[in-house]
Short mmCIF file of C-alpha atoms in Angstrom, two decimals:
data_model
loop_
_atom_site.label_atom_id
_atom_site.label_comp_id
_atom_site.label_asym_id
_atom_site.label_seq_id
_atom_site.Cartn_x
_atom_site.Cartn_y
_atom_site.Cartn_z
CA MET A 1 20.00 9.03 55.52
CA ALA A 2 19.81 12.59 54.26
CA ARG A 3 19.75 11.21 50.75
CA LYS A 4 16.92 8.90 51.62
CA ILE A 5 14.90 11.76 53.07
CA GLY A 6 15.73 13.79 49.97
CA LEU A 7 14.40 11.01 47.74
CA PHE A 8 11.30 10.69 49.88
CA VAL A 9 10.60 14.40 49.61
CA LEU A 10 11.18 14.27 45.87
CA ALA A 11 8.72 11.39 45.57
CA LEU A 12 6.18 13.29 47.62
CA THR A 13 6.53 16.39 45.47
CA MET A 14 6.01 14.30 42.34
CA VAL A 15 2.87 12.72 43.73
CA GLY A 16 1.72 16.17 44.76
CA ALA A 17 2.40 17.55 41.29
CA MET A 18 0.42 14.70 39.73
CA CYS A 19 -2.56 15.33 42.01
CA GLY A 20 -2.29 19.01 41.20
CA ALA A 21 -2.38 18.24 37.50
CA ALA A 22 -5.44 16.07 37.97
CA LEU A 23 -7.25 18.73 39.97
CA ALA A 24 -6.24 21.53 37.64
CA ALA A 25 -8.74 20.37 35.00
CA ASP A 26 -11.30 23.10 35.50
CA THR A 27 -12.80 23.78 32.12
CA LEU A 28 -15.28 26.28 33.52
CA ALA A 29 -12.52 28.62 34.71
CA ASP A 30 -10.39 27.98 31.59
CA VAL A 31 -13.22 28.76 29.21
CA LYS A 32 -14.08 31.98 31.02
CA LYS A 33 -10.41 33.00 30.94
CA LYS A 34 -10.02 32.20 27.23
CA GLY A 35 -13.38 33.77 26.39
CA VAL A 36 -14.05 30.92 23.97
CA LEU A 37 -15.96 27.66 24.35
CA VAL A 38 -14.70 25.04 21.90
CA ALA A 39 -17.59 22.70 21.12
CA GLY A 40 -17.30 19.40 19.26
CA VAL A 41 -20.37 19.15 17.01
CA LYS A 42 -21.54 17.30 13.92
CA ASP A 43 -21.34 19.28 10.71
CA SER A 44 -23.41 17.17 8.32
CA LEU A 45 -26.14 15.78 10.47
CA PRO A 46 -29.28 17.89 10.33
CA PRO A 47 -31.28 18.63 12.39
CA PHE A 48 -28.65 18.25 15.15
CA GLY A 49 -25.62 19.90 13.66
CA SER A 50 -24.96 21.02 10.12
CA VAL A 51 -23.62 23.96 8.19
CA ASP A 52 -26.27 26.20 6.67
CA PRO A 53 -25.37 26.38 2.96
CA ASN A 54 -26.49 30.02 2.74
CA THR A 55 -24.99 31.59 5.84
CA LYS A 56 -22.12 29.06 6.29
CA GLU A 57 -22.99 29.01 9.97
CA PHE A 58 -23.50 26.00 12.20
CA VAL A 59 -27.17 25.35 12.94
CA GLY A 60 -29.16 22.65 14.70
CA TYR A 61 -30.55 21.28 17.94
CA ASP A 62 -27.11 20.56 19.44
CA ILE A 63 -25.86 23.95 18.27
CA ASP A 64 -28.71 25.80 19.99
CA PHE A 65 -27.88 24.11 23.30
CA VAL A 66 -24.20 25.02 22.92
CA LYS A 67 -25.15 28.60 22.05
CA TYR A 68 -27.28 28.92 25.19
CA ILE A 69 -24.53 27.49 27.42
CA ALA A 70 -21.95 29.86 25.91
CA LYS A 71 -24.28 32.82 26.32
CA LYS A 72 -24.76 31.95 29.97
CA LEU A 73 -20.97 31.74 30.35
CA GLY A 74 -20.57 35.04 28.55
CA VAL A 75 -18.13 33.63 26.00
CA LYS A 76 -17.93 33.10 22.25
CA VAL A 77 -18.28 29.65 20.67
CA GLU A 78 -15.89 27.91 18.33
CA TYR A 79 -17.37 24.86 16.58
CA LYS A 80 -15.17 21.91 15.73
CA PRO A 81 -16.67 19.20 13.51
CA VAL A 82 -16.29 15.74 15.05
CA SER A 83 -17.21 12.25 13.91
CA SER A 84 -18.77 9.52 16.00
CA ALA A 85 -15.42 7.78 16.18
CA ASN A 86 -13.08 10.68 17.00
CA ARG A 87 -15.14 12.78 19.40
CA MET A 88 -14.11 10.99 22.63
CA PRO A 89 -10.35 11.16 21.89
CA MET A 90 -10.73 14.82 20.86
CA LEU A 91 -12.35 15.60 24.21
CA MET A 92 -9.84 13.63 26.24
CA GLU A 93 -6.93 15.32 24.44
CA SER A 94 -8.48 18.71 25.35
CA ARG A 95 -8.90 19.71 21.73
CA ILE A 96 -12.55 20.46 22.51
CA ASP A 97 -14.22 21.54 25.77
CA LEU A 98 -17.43 19.58 25.36
CA ILE A 99 -19.19 17.22 22.98
CA ALA A 100 -22.66 18.10 21.74
CA ALA A 101 -22.85 15.63 18.88
CA THR A 102 -25.84 13.26 19.07
CA MET A 103 -23.98 11.28 21.68
CA THR A 104 -25.77 8.44 23.42
CA LYS A 105 -24.94 7.97 27.08
CA ASN A 106 -23.88 4.46 27.99
CA PRO A 107 -22.00 2.94 30.93
CA GLU A 108 -18.82 2.16 28.94
CA ARG A 109 -18.55 5.74 27.74
CA ALA A 110 -19.40 7.03 31.21
CA LYS A 111 -16.26 5.28 32.48
CA GLN A 112 -14.16 7.50 30.23
CA ILE A 113 -16.01 10.82 30.28
CA ASP A 114 -18.75 12.58 32.24
CA PHE A 115 -22.21 13.20 30.82
CA SER A 116 -24.78 15.90 31.44
CA TYR A 117 -28.42 15.04 32.15
CA THR A 118 -30.31 13.72 29.16
CA TYR A 119 -31.10 16.64 26.84
CA PHE A 120 -32.64 14.57 24.08
CA LEU A 121 -34.31 11.18 24.15
CA THR A 122 -34.81 8.93 21.17
CA GLY A 123 -34.71 5.27 20.19
CA GLN A 124 -32.85 3.29 17.58
CA LYS A 125 -35.03 2.60 14.55
CA PHE A 126 -34.65 1.74 10.86
CA LEU A 127 -34.97 3.74 7.67
CA THR A 128 -36.19 1.55 4.82
CA LYS A 129 -37.82 1.59 1.42
CA LYS A 130 -41.58 1.80 1.92
CA GLY A 131 -43.20 -1.55 2.64
CA THR A 132 -40.03 -3.67 2.67
CA VAL A 133 -39.59 -4.02 6.44
CA LYS A 134 -42.47 -4.50 8.87
CA SER A 135 -40.75 -6.08 11.86
CA LEU A 136 -37.35 -7.13 13.11
CA LYS A 137 -37.88 -10.48 11.34
CA ASP A 138 -37.66 -8.89 7.91
CA LEU A 139 -34.12 -7.79 8.70
CA GLU A 140 -32.72 -11.25 9.40
CA GLY A 141 -29.87 -12.25 7.13
CA GLN A 142 -29.96 -8.90 5.33
CA LYS A 143 -27.36 -6.16 4.99
CA ILE A 144 -27.96 -3.22 7.31
CA ALA A 145 -26.03 0.05 7.00
CA THR A 146 -24.90 2.27 9.86
CA ALA A 147 -21.96 4.45 10.94
CA LYS A 148 -18.66 3.30 12.41
CA GLY A 149 -18.01 3.78 16.10
CA SER A 150 -21.65 4.46 16.91
CA THR A 151 -23.76 2.75 19.55
CA SER A 152 -26.19 1.92 16.76
CA GLU A 153 -23.64 -0.45 15.29
CA GLN A 154 -23.34 -2.32 18.57
CA ASN A 155 -27.10 -2.43 19.21
CA VAL A 156 -28.04 -3.76 15.80
CA ALA A 157 -25.39 -6.47 15.94
CA LYS A 158 -27.05 -7.64 19.17
CA ALA A 159 -30.66 -7.22 18.04
CA VAL A 160 -30.28 -8.93 14.65
CA PRO A 161 -27.24 -11.25 14.93
CA SER A 162 -27.89 -12.89 11.56
CA ALA A 163 -27.66 -9.60 9.67
CA THR A 164 -24.52 -8.28 8.02
CA VAL A 165 -23.74 -4.84 9.40
CA LEU A 166 -22.14 -2.49 6.85
CA SER A 167 -20.38 0.33 8.66
CA PHE A 168 -19.69 3.49 6.73
CA ASP A 169 -17.88 6.64 7.79
CA ASP A 170 -21.14 8.52 8.12
CA TYR A 171 -24.89 8.10 7.75
CA PRO A 172 -25.38 9.78 4.34
CA GLN A 173 -23.19 7.04 2.80
CA GLY A 174 -25.41 4.48 4.46
CA VAL A 175 -28.46 6.17 2.97
CA LEU A 176 -26.78 6.03 -0.45
CA ALA A 177 -26.23 2.29 0.03
CA LEU A 178 -29.92 1.96 0.95
CA GLN A 179 -31.00 3.90 -2.14
CA GLN A 180 -28.84 1.67 -4.32
CA GLY A 181 -30.30 -1.44 -2.71
CA LYS A 182 -26.94 -2.47 -1.22
CA ALA A 183 -28.56 -2.48 2.21
CA ILE A 184 -32.16 -3.14 3.19
CA ALA A 185 -32.12 -0.53 5.96
CA VAL A 186 -30.10 2.20 7.61
CA THR A 187 -30.20 2.02 11.36
CA THR A 188 -29.54 4.60 14.04
CA ASP A 189 -31.49 6.88 16.35
CA GLU A 190 -34.90 7.93 15.09
CA SER A 191 -33.95 11.58 15.36
CA ILE A 192 -31.05 11.21 12.92
CA LEU A 193 -33.08 9.00 10.60
CA ALA A 194 -35.86 11.61 10.63
CA GLY A 195 -33.31 14.12 9.33
CA GLN A 196 -32.19 11.75 6.56
CA LEU A 197 -35.83 10.93 5.68
CA GLY A 198 -36.47 14.68 5.53
CA LYS A 199 -33.74 15.02 2.91
CA LEU A 200 -35.17 12.13 0.88
CA GLU A 201 -38.65 13.67 1.10
CA LYS A 202 -37.36 17.00 -0.20
CA ASN A 203 -35.94 15.36 -3.31
CA PRO A 204 -38.68 14.86 -5.94
CA ALA A 205 -36.96 11.70 -7.18
CA THR A 206 -37.20 9.92 -3.82
CA LYS A 207 -40.25 11.60 -2.27
CA GLY A 208 -42.71 9.19 -0.70
CA GLN A 209 -40.54 6.12 -1.24
CA TYR A 210 -38.98 5.76 2.19
CA GLU A 211 -40.26 5.34 5.74
CA ILE A 212 -39.24 4.68 9.33
CA PRO A 213 -41.20 1.63 10.56
CA GLU A 214 -42.67 1.83 14.07
CA PHE A 215 -40.57 -0.70 15.99
CA ALA A 216 -37.44 0.32 17.91
CA ILE A 217 -34.55 -1.72 19.31
CA SER A 218 -33.26 0.57 22.04
CA GLU A 219 -33.63 3.74 24.08
CA GLU A 220 -31.03 6.39 23.31
CA PRO A 221 -30.56 9.17 25.85
CA TYR A 222 -28.26 11.91 24.52
CA GLY A 223 -25.89 13.71 26.87
CA ILE A 224 -23.36 16.48 26.57
CA GLY A 225 -19.92 14.93 27.04
CA MET A 226 -17.30 16.51 29.27
CA ARG A 227 -13.92 15.46 30.63
CA LYS A 228 -13.97 13.01 33.54
CA GLY A 229 -13.87 14.68 36.94
CA ASP A 230 -14.52 18.17 35.58
CA THR A 231 -17.07 18.66 38.38
CA ASN A 232 -17.63 22.41 38.22
CA PHE A 233 -18.22 22.37 34.50
CA VAL A 234 -20.55 19.37 34.64
CA LYS A 235 -22.60 21.09 37.36
CA PHE A 236 -22.74 24.32 35.38
CA VAL A 237 -23.91 22.55 32.21
CA ASN A 238 -26.49 20.51 34.15
CA ASP A 239 -27.84 23.61 35.88
CA THR A 240 -28.01 25.42 32.58
CA ILE A 241 -29.99 22.75 30.74
CA LEU A 242 -32.38 22.38 33.71
CA GLU A 243 -32.92 26.12 33.51
CA MET A 244 -33.61 25.77 29.78
CA GLU A 245 -36.31 23.22 30.54
CA LYS A 246 -37.85 25.48 33.18
CA ASN A 247 -37.94 28.67 31.13
CA GLY A 248 -39.29 26.86 28.07
CA GLU A 249 -36.15 27.33 25.96
CA ALA A 250 -35.58 23.55 25.60
CA ALA A 251 -39.14 22.98 24.37
CA LYS A 252 -38.76 25.91 21.96
CA ILE A 253 -35.57 24.46 20.49
CA PHE A 254 -37.24 21.06 20.11
CA GLU A 255 -40.20 22.67 18.37
CA LYS A 256 -37.86 24.54 16.02
CA TRP A 257 -36.05 21.42 14.80
CA PHE A 258 -38.57 18.60 15.29
CA GLY A 259 -41.96 20.31 15.40
CA PRO A 260 -44.72 19.54 12.89
CA ASN A 261 -43.49 22.23 10.51
CA SER A 262 -39.84 21.15 10.56
CA ASP A 263 -38.07 18.92 8.02
CA SER A 264 -37.98 16.02 10.45
CA PRO A 265 -41.14 15.99 12.56
CA ILE A 266 -41.10 13.72 15.60
CA ALA A 267 -43.04 13.88 18.85
CA ARG A 268 -41.39 15.07 22.05
CA GLY A 269 -43.99 13.06 23.97
CA ASN A 270 -43.61 13.47 27.70
CA PHE A 271 -39.84 13.91 27.61
CA LYS A 272 -38.49 16.65 29.86
CA ILE A 273 -34.96 17.48 30.92
CA THR A 274 -34.65 16.30 34.52
CA ALA A 275 -31.82 15.41 36.90
CA ASP A 276 -31.70 11.88 35.47
CA LYS A 277 -28.99 9.26 35.29
CA ARG A 278 -30.30 7.50 32.19
CA GLY A 279 -27.79 5.38 30.34
CA THR A 280 -24.88 5.94 32.67
CA GLU A 281 -25.45 3.14 35.15
CA MET B 1 -4.41 11.23 32.93
CA THR B 2 -2.67 7.89 33.11
CA TYR B 3 -3.52 5.24 30.59
CA LYS B 4 -3.92 1.67 31.79
CA PHE B 5 -2.76 -0.87 29.26
CA ASP B 6 -4.88 -3.93 28.90
CA TRP B 7 -3.28 -6.29 26.47
CA ALA B 8 -5.57 -9.16 27.42
CA ILE B 9 -8.23 -7.51 25.27
CA VAL B 10 -6.41 -8.31 22.05
CA THR B 11 -4.73 -11.56 23.04
CA SER B 12 -7.82 -13.57 23.93
CA GLY B 13 -11.59 -13.64 23.91
CA LYS B 14 -14.10 -11.99 21.60
CA TYR B 15 -11.93 -9.10 20.47
CA PHE B 16 -9.06 -11.44 19.64
CA ASP B 17 -11.48 -13.36 17.43
CA TRP B 18 -12.42 -10.14 15.67
CA ILE B 19 -8.78 -9.34 14.94
CA VAL B 20 -8.26 -12.89 13.64
CA SER B 21 -11.29 -12.67 11.36
CA GLY B 22 -9.98 -9.30 10.12
CA PHE B 23 -6.66 -10.98 9.44
CA TYR B 24 -8.34 -13.63 7.27
CA VAL B 25 -10.25 -11.06 5.27
CA THR B 26 -7.10 -8.97 4.74
CA ILE B 27 -5.22 -12.07 3.56
CA LYS B 28 -8.04 -13.07 1.22
CA LEU B 29 -8.43 -9.55 -0.13
CA SER B 30 -4.69 -9.12 -0.65
CA ALA B 31 -4.06 -12.56 -2.14
CA VAL B 32 -6.87 -12.33 -4.69
CA SER B 33 -5.95 -8.76 -5.62
CA ILE B 34 -2.22 -9.52 -5.86
CA ALA B 35 -2.82 -12.44 -8.23
CA LEU B 36 -5.27 -10.50 -10.40
CA SER B 37 -3.24 -7.29 -10.45
CA PHE B 38 -0.11 -9.16 -11.52
CA LEU B 39 -1.99 -10.80 -14.36
CA LEU B 40 -3.66 -7.58 -15.44
CA GLY B 41 -0.41 -5.63 -15.04
CA LEU B 42 1.34 -8.10 -17.33
CA ILE B 43 -1.36 -7.77 -19.98
CA ILE B 44 -1.32 -3.97 -19.81
CA ALA B 45 2.49 -3.91 -19.99
CA ILE B 46 2.43 -6.03 -23.14
CA MET B 47 -0.30 -3.84 -24.64
CA ARG B 48 1.73 -0.77 -23.75
CA MET B 49 4.67 -2.13 -25.78
CA SER B 50 2.58 -3.26 -28.72
CA SER B 51 3.44 -1.86 -32.12
CA PHE B 52 -0.29 -1.50 -32.89
CA HIS B 53 -1.02 2.14 -32.06
CA PRO B 54 -4.64 1.99 -30.74
CA VAL B 55 -3.72 -0.80 -28.31
CA ARG B 56 -0.67 1.10 -27.12
CA TRP B 57 -2.63 4.30 -26.66
CA PHE B 58 -5.36 2.52 -24.77
CA ALA B 59 -2.80 1.03 -22.39
CA HIS B 60 -1.11 4.39 -22.01
CA GLY B 61 -4.39 6.11 -21.14
CA TYR B 62 -5.27 3.33 -18.70
CA LEU B 63 -1.92 3.71 -16.93
CA GLU B 64 -2.11 7.47 -16.63
CA PHE B 65 -5.72 7.46 -15.53
CA PHE B 66 -5.45 4.87 -12.79
CA ARG B 67 -2.01 5.85 -11.53
CA ASN B 68 -3.13 9.43 -11.06
CA THR B 69 -6.38 9.05 -9.16
CA PRO B 70 -6.48 8.35 -5.42
CA LEU B 71 -7.32 4.77 -4.51
CA LEU B 72 -10.05 5.90 -2.13
CA VAL B 73 -11.83 7.65 -5.00
CA GLN B 74 -11.58 4.48 -7.08
CA ILE B 75 -13.00 2.36 -4.26
CA PHE B 76 -16.02 4.67 -3.92
CA PHE B 77 -16.32 4.80 -7.70
CA TRP B 78 -16.59 1.04 -8.10
CA TYR B 79 -18.83 0.60 -5.07
CA PHE B 80 -21.25 3.52 -5.32
CA GLY B 81 -20.66 4.75 -8.87
CA SER B 82 -21.18 1.45 -10.67
CA TYR B 83 -24.85 1.70 -9.70
CA LYS B 84 -25.44 4.44 -12.23
CA VAL B 85 -24.15 2.49 -15.21
CA LEU B 86 -25.26 -1.06 -14.53
CA PRO B 87 -28.79 -2.26 -15.37
CA ALA B 88 -31.21 -2.71 -12.45
CA VAL B 89 -31.08 -6.53 -12.65
CA ALA B 90 -27.32 -6.52 -12.24
CA ASN B 91 -27.52 -4.10 -9.33
CA ASP B 92 -30.09 -6.21 -7.52
CA TRP B 93 -28.02 -9.30 -8.01
CA LEU B 94 -24.81 -7.60 -6.87
CA ALA B 95 -26.48 -6.22 -3.75
CA ARG B 96 -27.27 -9.75 -2.62
CA GLN B 97 -23.64 -10.87 -3.13
CA ASP B 98 -20.60 -9.78 -1.20
CA PHE B 99 -20.30 -6.78 -3.46
CA GLU B 100 -18.33 -4.81 -0.86
CA PHE B 101 -15.52 -7.32 -1.12
CA ALA B 102 -15.75 -7.53 -4.91
CA ALA B 103 -15.64 -3.74 -5.32
CA ALA B 104 -12.55 -3.58 -3.12
CA VAL B 105 -10.84 -6.30 -5.18
CA ILE B 106 -11.69 -4.51 -8.43
CA ALA B 107 -10.38 -1.16 -7.19
CA LEU B 108 -7.18 -2.60 -5.68
CA THR B 109 -6.51 -4.72 -8.76
CA ILE B 110 -6.96 -1.97 -11.29
CA TYR B 111 -5.04 0.58 -9.25
CA THR B 112 -2.09 -1.68 -8.54
CA SER B 113 -1.97 -3.20 -12.02
CA ALA B 114 -1.16 0.24 -13.42
CA PHE B 115 1.97 0.43 -11.27
CA ILE B 116 2.92 -3.18 -11.91
CA ALA B 117 2.60 -2.66 -15.67
CA GLU B 118 5.11 0.16 -15.53
CA ASP B 119 7.52 -1.92 -13.45
CA ILE B 120 7.29 -4.80 -15.89
CA ARG B 121 7.79 -2.46 -18.82
CA SER B 122 10.98 -1.11 -17.26
CA GLY B 123 12.14 -4.68 -16.74
CA VAL B 124 11.45 -5.57 -20.37
CA ARG B 125 13.16 -2.45 -21.65
CA SER B 126 16.30 -3.40 -19.79
CA ILE B 127 16.56 -6.62 -21.83
CA PRO B 128 18.78 -5.85 -24.87
CA LYS B 129 16.60 -5.51 -27.96
CA GLU B 130 18.85 -7.95 -29.84
CA GLN B 131 17.22 -10.71 -27.81
CA MET B 132 13.87 -9.87 -29.33
CA GLU B 133 15.39 -9.59 -32.79
CA ALA B 134 17.11 -12.96 -32.35
CA ALA B 135 13.88 -14.52 -31.16
CA ARG B 136 11.85 -13.09 -34.02
CA SER B 137 14.43 -14.18 -36.61
CA SER B 138 14.35 -17.67 -35.14
CA GLY B 139 10.71 -17.78 -36.13
CA PHE B 140 9.00 -16.99 -32.79
CA SER B 141 5.93 -14.80 -33.00
CA TYR B 142 5.87 -11.55 -30.99
CA ILE B 143 3.74 -13.10 -28.25
CA ARG B 144 5.83 -16.27 -28.09
CA SER B 145 9.10 -14.28 -27.98
CA MET B 146 7.69 -12.36 -25.06
CA GLN B 147 6.47 -15.50 -23.36
CA TYR B 148 9.59 -17.63 -23.72
CA ILE B 149 12.48 -15.22 -24.03
CA ILE B 150 11.83 -11.69 -22.81
CA LEU B 151 9.37 -11.98 -19.89
CA PRO B 152 11.17 -14.74 -17.95
CA GLN B 153 14.23 -12.51 -17.84
CA ALA B 154 12.30 -9.31 -17.26
CA VAL B 155 10.15 -10.66 -14.44
CA ARG B 156 13.28 -11.61 -12.53
CA LEU B 157 14.56 -8.04 -12.77
CA THR B 158 11.14 -6.86 -11.71
CA ILE B 159 11.07 -8.83 -8.46
CA PRO B 160 12.20 -6.00 -6.13
CA PRO B 161 9.71 -3.41 -7.43
CA LEU B 162 7.02 -6.10 -7.52
CA ILE B 163 7.59 -6.84 -3.83
CA ASN B 164 7.02 -3.15 -3.25
CA GLN B 165 3.77 -3.11 -5.20
CA PHE B 166 2.47 -6.20 -3.43
CA LEU B 167 3.30 -4.69 -0.05
CA ASN B 168 1.59 -1.45 -1.04
CA LEU B 169 -1.46 -3.36 -2.19
CA MET B 170 -1.65 -5.25 1.09
CA LYS B 171 -1.41 -2.01 3.08
CA ASN B 172 -3.85 -0.22 0.76
CA SER B 173 -6.38 -2.98 1.37
CA SER B 174 -7.08 -1.25 4.68
CA LEU B 175 -9.03 1.38 2.73
CA ALA B 176 -11.65 -1.28 1.99
CA MET B 177 -13.07 -0.60 5.43
CA THR B 178 -14.61 2.60 4.07
CA ILE B 179 -17.15 0.52 2.15
CA GLY B 180 -17.79 -1.87 5.01
CA VAL B 181 -15.39 -4.71 4.25
CA ALA B 182 -14.57 -6.24 7.63
CA GLU B 183 -10.82 -6.48 7.14
CA LEU B 184 -8.09 -6.04 9.73
CA MET B 185 -8.26 -2.27 10.04
CA TYR B 186 -12.07 -2.36 10.23
CA GLN B 187 -11.91 -4.89 13.06
CA ALA B 188 -9.25 -2.90 14.91
CA ARG B 189 -11.48 0.19 14.73
CA GLN B 190 -14.37 -1.97 15.87
CA VAL B 191 -12.42 -3.19 18.89
CA GLU B 192 -11.50 0.42 19.65
CA SER B 193 -15.07 1.65 19.50
CA TYR B 194 -16.29 -1.15 21.77
CA THR B 195 -13.50 -0.96 24.34
CA PHE B 196 -11.84 2.47 23.87
CA LYS B 197 -8.57 0.57 23.94
CA GLY B 198 -7.28 2.10 20.73
CA PHE B 199 -3.62 1.71 21.50
CA GLU B 200 -3.88 -2.03 22.07
CA ALA B 201 -6.18 -2.61 19.11
CA PHE B 202 -4.02 -0.71 16.63
CA SER B 203 -0.79 -2.21 18.02
CA ALA B 204 -2.21 -5.65 17.37
CA ALA B 205 -3.21 -4.61 13.85
CA THR B 206 0.25 -3.14 13.23
CA LEU B 207 1.95 -6.35 14.28
CA VAL B 208 -0.27 -8.37 11.98
CA TYR B 209 0.41 -6.05 9.03
CA VAL B 210 4.16 -6.31 9.64
CA ALA B 211 3.89 -10.10 9.82
CA ILE B 212 2.02 -10.24 6.49
CA SER B 213 4.59 -7.90 4.91
CA PHE B 214 7.47 -10.11 6.01
CA THR B 215 5.68 -13.16 4.68
CA ILE B 216 5.16 -11.56 1.27
CA THR B 217 8.79 -10.40 1.09
CA GLY B 218 9.99 -13.82 2.19
CA LEU B 219 7.88 -15.70 -0.35
CA MET B 220 8.99 -13.45 -3.20
CA THR B 221 12.67 -13.84 -2.24
CA LEU B 222 12.21 -17.59 -2.03
CA TYR B 223 10.61 -17.61 -5.48
CA ASP B 224 13.49 -15.57 -6.83
CA LYS B 225 16.12 -17.85 -5.30
CA THR B 226 14.60 -21.22 -6.09
CA VAL B 227 12.77 -20.66 -9.36
CA LEU B 228 14.28 -17.71 -11.15
CA ARG B 229 17.97 -17.70 -10.23
CA PRO B 230 18.58 -21.27 -11.45
CA LEU B 231 16.90 -20.30 -14.72
CA LYS B 232 19.31 -17.48 -15.22
CA GLY B 233 22.36 -19.50 -14.26
CA ARG B 234 21.55 -22.08 -16.90
#
């Protein structure tokens, strides 16, 4: 009998330990203790996240949000480059504290991680050679380039089932395939395409030859990704980005990277950061 | 965090179909490349042993160049780099074909043929040179001596390293996913990015790769036992 009770107590302690481990995930406290916020960001995707060739520092829309959050926390930031495919595992393995890497919120992802409110809203469009694509019809049966592990890949397969989707490791390779005529279009969120179009426009050899046709195939709300159940941290990040909307910081950052004088001008329209649940349900 | 296994994902339904289609592409890619790389390897090996200097030097340069560059670089080279050298008409035509697949075959074939050529050369060098002398003095030309006397013996000795090269080629074919060829590894990644069930997806892919490897090894051993060993015993 004593042994049985002993076993029972042991079992209870183990369950208790497991619950403890689950509850212990408090990134907010950890980050403050460490004094460093480790942010997973893109490193070759202007205007969201890229490395400035002159200063060797990370710059971009995502980066400015991370910077503001870190400043509010009173900690330093360490940037870790992530790809569309590895960012979720990196977060779940605690190798980064949050993801700010052009990440679309969707219900499947929301089952695995928690998202902040939408801090950027865009739609999936196509980058093409001028005049070649006017509607979705022109894409049927063609080769379309995109990046592996992205939502864009899944959306385009649904929107144009007859097309062949060529998935590359990243978007610049897709743009290269487009330039070489190996694909008729590159598809992903307008914001990313605007950055790629900006690069093409800067190059005298390709200036004026490419465009992003009007039509879109989806709405893409971006969220900052955090570990599942990390309630305090999620609340802190949400409060922070709401504050950024209120004090005009969010609009300023948008203007800096997407305003009329930027390399990738797009309209913010009536988008505002609000306590929304876009994309997660 | 506890991970819930869900093997049903890869044993039935849509994702199973993806893995199966990846399997077919891997088989096609490997089979075509194995056949071509063996043929090309044989030709390069013979060129490498030629007594005509320019031919020998060419083969030597070819071997060193392709053995010493990473396969991934070669894949990108044939896929993206060929654009710069080919005329526009050819590029347009290629873009409408399954050029992704073709570029992968070209890269795998050329890369592997360099290794195969060296294996065959070692096999040939292990045949006593008197055999060649005897063949030549019996009136066979150099090519015919190779074809009827030296190579049949050498290829048999080359079977174990050849199995290795073929297995390597099959495994290397997974790099074709970088240029959008929907082979096994590509499909496994695809299943992962749709379901986040990476463990299941890659386990399934691993099993399939192992199965293909065993099949290749088995076929080569069978060929050795039924076709080549009787030849030698004669």
